[in-house]
Coordinates of N, CA and C in Angstrom, one line a residue:
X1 N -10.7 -14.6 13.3 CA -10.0 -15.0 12.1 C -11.0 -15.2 11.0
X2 N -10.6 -15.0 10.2 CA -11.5 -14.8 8.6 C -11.9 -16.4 7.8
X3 N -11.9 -16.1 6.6 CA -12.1 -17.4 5.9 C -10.5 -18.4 5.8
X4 N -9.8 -17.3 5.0 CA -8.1 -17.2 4.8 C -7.5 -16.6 5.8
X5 N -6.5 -17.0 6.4 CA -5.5 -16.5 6.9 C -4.5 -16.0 6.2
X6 N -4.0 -16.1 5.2 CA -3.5 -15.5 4.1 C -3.8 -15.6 3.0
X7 N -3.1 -14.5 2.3 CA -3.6 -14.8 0.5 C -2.4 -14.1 -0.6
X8 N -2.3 -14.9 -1.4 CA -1.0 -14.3 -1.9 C -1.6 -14.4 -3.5
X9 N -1.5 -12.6 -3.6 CA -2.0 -12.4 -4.9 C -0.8 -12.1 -6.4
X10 N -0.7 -12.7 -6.7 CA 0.0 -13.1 -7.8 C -0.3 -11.8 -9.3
X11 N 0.6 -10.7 -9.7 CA 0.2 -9.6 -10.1 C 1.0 -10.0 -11.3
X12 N 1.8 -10.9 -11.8 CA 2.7 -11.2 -12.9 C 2.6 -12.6 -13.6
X13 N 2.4 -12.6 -14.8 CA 2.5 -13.7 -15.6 C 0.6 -14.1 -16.0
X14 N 0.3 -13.1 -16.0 CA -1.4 -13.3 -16.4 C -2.1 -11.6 -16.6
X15 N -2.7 -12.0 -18.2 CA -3.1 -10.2 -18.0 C -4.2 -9.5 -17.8
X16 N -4.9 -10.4 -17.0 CA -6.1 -9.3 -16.4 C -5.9 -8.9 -15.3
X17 N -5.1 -9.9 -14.9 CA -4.6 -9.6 -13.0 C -2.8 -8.2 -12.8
X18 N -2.3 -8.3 -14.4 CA -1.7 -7.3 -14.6 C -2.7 -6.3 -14.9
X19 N -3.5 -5.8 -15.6 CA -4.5 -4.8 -16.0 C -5.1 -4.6 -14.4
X20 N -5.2 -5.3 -13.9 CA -6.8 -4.8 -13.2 C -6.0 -4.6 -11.7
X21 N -5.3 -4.9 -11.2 CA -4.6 -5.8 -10.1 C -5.4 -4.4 -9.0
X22 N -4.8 -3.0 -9.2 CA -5.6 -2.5 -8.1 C -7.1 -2.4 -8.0
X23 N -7.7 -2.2 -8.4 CA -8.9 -2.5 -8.1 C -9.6 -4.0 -7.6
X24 N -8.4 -4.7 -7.8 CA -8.6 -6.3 -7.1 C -8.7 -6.1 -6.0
X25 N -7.2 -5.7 -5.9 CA -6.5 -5.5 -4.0 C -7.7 -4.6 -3.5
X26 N -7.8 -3.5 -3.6 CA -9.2 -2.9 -3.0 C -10.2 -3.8 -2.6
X27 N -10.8 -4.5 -3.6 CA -12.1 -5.1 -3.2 C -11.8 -6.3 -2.7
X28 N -10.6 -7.3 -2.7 CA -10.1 -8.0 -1.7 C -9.7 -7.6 -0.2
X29 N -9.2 -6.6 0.1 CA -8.6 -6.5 1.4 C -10.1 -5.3 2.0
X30 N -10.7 -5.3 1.2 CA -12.2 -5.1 1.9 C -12.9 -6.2 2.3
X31 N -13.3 -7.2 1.5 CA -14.4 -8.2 1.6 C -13.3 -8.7 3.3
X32 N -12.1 -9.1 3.3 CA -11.6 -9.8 3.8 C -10.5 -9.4 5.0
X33 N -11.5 -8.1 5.7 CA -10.5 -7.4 6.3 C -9.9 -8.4 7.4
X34 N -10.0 -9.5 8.0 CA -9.5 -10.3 9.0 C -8.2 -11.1 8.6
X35 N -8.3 -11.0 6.9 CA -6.8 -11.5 6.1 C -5.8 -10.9 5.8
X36 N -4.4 -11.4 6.0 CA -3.2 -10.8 5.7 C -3.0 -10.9 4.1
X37 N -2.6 -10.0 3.0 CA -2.4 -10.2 1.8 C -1.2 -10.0 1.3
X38 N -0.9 -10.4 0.1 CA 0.5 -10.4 0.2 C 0.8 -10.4 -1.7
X39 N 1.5 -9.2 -1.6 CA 1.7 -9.2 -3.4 C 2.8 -10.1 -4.0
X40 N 2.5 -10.8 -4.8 CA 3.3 -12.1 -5.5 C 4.1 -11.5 -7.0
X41 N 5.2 -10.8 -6.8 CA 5.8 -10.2 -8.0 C 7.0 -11.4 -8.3
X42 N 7.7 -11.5 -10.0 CA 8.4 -12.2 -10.3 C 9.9 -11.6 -10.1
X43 N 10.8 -12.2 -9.9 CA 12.5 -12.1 -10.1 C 12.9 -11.7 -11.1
X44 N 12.5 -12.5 -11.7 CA 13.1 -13.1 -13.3 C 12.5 -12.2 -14.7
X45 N 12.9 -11.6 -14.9 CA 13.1 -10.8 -16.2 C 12.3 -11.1 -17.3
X46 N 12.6 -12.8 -17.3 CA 11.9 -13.4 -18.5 C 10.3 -13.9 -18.7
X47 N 9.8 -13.7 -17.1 CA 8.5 -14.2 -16.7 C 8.1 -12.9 -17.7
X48 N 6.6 -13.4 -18.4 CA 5.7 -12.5 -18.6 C 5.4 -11.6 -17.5
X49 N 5.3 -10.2 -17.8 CA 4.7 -9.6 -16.9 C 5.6 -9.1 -15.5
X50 N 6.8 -8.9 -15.8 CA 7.6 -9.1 -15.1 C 7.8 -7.4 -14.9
X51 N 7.7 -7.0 -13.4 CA 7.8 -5.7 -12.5 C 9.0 -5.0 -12.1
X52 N 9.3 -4.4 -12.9 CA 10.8 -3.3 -12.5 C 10.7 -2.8 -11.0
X53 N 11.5 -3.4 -10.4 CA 11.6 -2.6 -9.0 C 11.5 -1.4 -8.5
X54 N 11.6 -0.4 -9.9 CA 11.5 1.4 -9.6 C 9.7 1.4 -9.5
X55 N 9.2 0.3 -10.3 CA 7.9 0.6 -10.4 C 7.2 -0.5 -9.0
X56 N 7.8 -1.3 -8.5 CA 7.5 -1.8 -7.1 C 7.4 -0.5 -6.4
X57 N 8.9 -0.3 -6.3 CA 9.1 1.3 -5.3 C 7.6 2.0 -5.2
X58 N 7.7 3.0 -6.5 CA 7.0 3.9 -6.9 C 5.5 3.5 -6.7
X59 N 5.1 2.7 -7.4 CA 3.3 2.4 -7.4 C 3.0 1.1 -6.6
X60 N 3.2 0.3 -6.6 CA 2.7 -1.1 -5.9 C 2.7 -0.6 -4.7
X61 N 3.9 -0.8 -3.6 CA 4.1 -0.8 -2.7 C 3.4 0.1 -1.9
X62 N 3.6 1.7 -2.7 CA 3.1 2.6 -1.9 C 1.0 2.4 -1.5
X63 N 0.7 1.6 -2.9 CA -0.7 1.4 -3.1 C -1.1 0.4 -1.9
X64 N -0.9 -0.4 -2.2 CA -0.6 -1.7 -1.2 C -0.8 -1.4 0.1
X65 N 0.3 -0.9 0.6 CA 0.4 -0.5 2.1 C -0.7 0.4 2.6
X66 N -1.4 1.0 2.2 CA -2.6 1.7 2.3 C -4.0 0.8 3.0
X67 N -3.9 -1.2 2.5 CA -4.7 -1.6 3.3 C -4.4 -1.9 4.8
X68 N -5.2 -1.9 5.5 CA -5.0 -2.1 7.1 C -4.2 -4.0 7.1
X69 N -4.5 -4.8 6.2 CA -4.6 -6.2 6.3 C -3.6 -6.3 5.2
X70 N -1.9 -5.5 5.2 CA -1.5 -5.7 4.0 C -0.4 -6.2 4.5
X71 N -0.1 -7.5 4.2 CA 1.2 -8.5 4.8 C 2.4 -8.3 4.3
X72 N 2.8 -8.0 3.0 CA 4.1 -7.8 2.4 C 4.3 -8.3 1.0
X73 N 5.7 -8.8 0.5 CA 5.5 -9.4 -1.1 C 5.7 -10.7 -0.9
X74 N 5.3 -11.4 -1.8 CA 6.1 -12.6 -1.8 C 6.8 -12.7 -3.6
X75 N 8.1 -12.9 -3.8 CA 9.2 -12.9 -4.6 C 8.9 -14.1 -5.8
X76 N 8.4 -14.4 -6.5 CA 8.7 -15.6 -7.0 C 9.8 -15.8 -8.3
X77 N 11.0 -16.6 -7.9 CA 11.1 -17.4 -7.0 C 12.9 -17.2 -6.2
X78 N 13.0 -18.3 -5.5 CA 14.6 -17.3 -4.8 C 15.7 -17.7 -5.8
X79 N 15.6 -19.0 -6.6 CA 16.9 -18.9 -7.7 C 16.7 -17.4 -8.6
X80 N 15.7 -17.1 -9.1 CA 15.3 -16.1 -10.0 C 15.8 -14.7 -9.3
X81 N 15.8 -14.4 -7.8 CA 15.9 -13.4 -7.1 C 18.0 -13.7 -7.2
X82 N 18.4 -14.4 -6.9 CA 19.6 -14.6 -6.7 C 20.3 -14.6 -7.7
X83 N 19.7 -14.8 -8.6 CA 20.7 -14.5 -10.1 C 20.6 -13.2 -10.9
X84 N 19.1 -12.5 -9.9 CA 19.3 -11.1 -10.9 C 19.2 -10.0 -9.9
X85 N 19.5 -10.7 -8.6 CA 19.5 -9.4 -7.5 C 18.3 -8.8 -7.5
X86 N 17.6 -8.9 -7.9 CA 16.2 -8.3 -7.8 C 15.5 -7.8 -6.6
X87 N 15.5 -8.4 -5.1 CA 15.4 -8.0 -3.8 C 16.3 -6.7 -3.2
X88 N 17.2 -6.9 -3.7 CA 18.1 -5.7 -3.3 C 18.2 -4.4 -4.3
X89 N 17.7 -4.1 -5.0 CA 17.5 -3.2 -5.8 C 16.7 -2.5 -4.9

């Protein structure tokens, strides 16, 4: 086991971590190949920075899944998911 056992990287509501975010996840799920990671996208429309699901589909996910130590998303948050269906798109 590593330093973290998990890490949940948060790609919305801050803009360097929107700008930069792959080249993050690279050099994170390198340094830390014994950790599970986990992309932190928003529900809610109105958050800054807020990620269209075609573009989840399309670019994140498929980038993402590419590390050996790549755990899944995490949603924030479930009121925000449940009022705009966002998971099920």
């Amino acid at each position: 086991m590593g330093i973290f056992e998990r890490v949940h990287v948060r790609i919305y509501d801050d803009d360097n971590c929107e700008a930069y975010w792959h080249l993050a996840w690279d050099r994170w799920t390198a340094v830390y190949p014994a950790t599970r990671f986990y992309v932190g996208i928003t529900a809610s429309e109105m958050m800054h920075r807020w990620v269209h699901p075609k573009n989840v589909y399309y670019d994140i996910a498929p980038s993402v899944q590419k590390a050996d130590n790549y755990g899944g998303f995490m949603i924030w948050d479930r009121y925000a998911d449940k009022l705009s269906n966002y998971t099920s798109m």
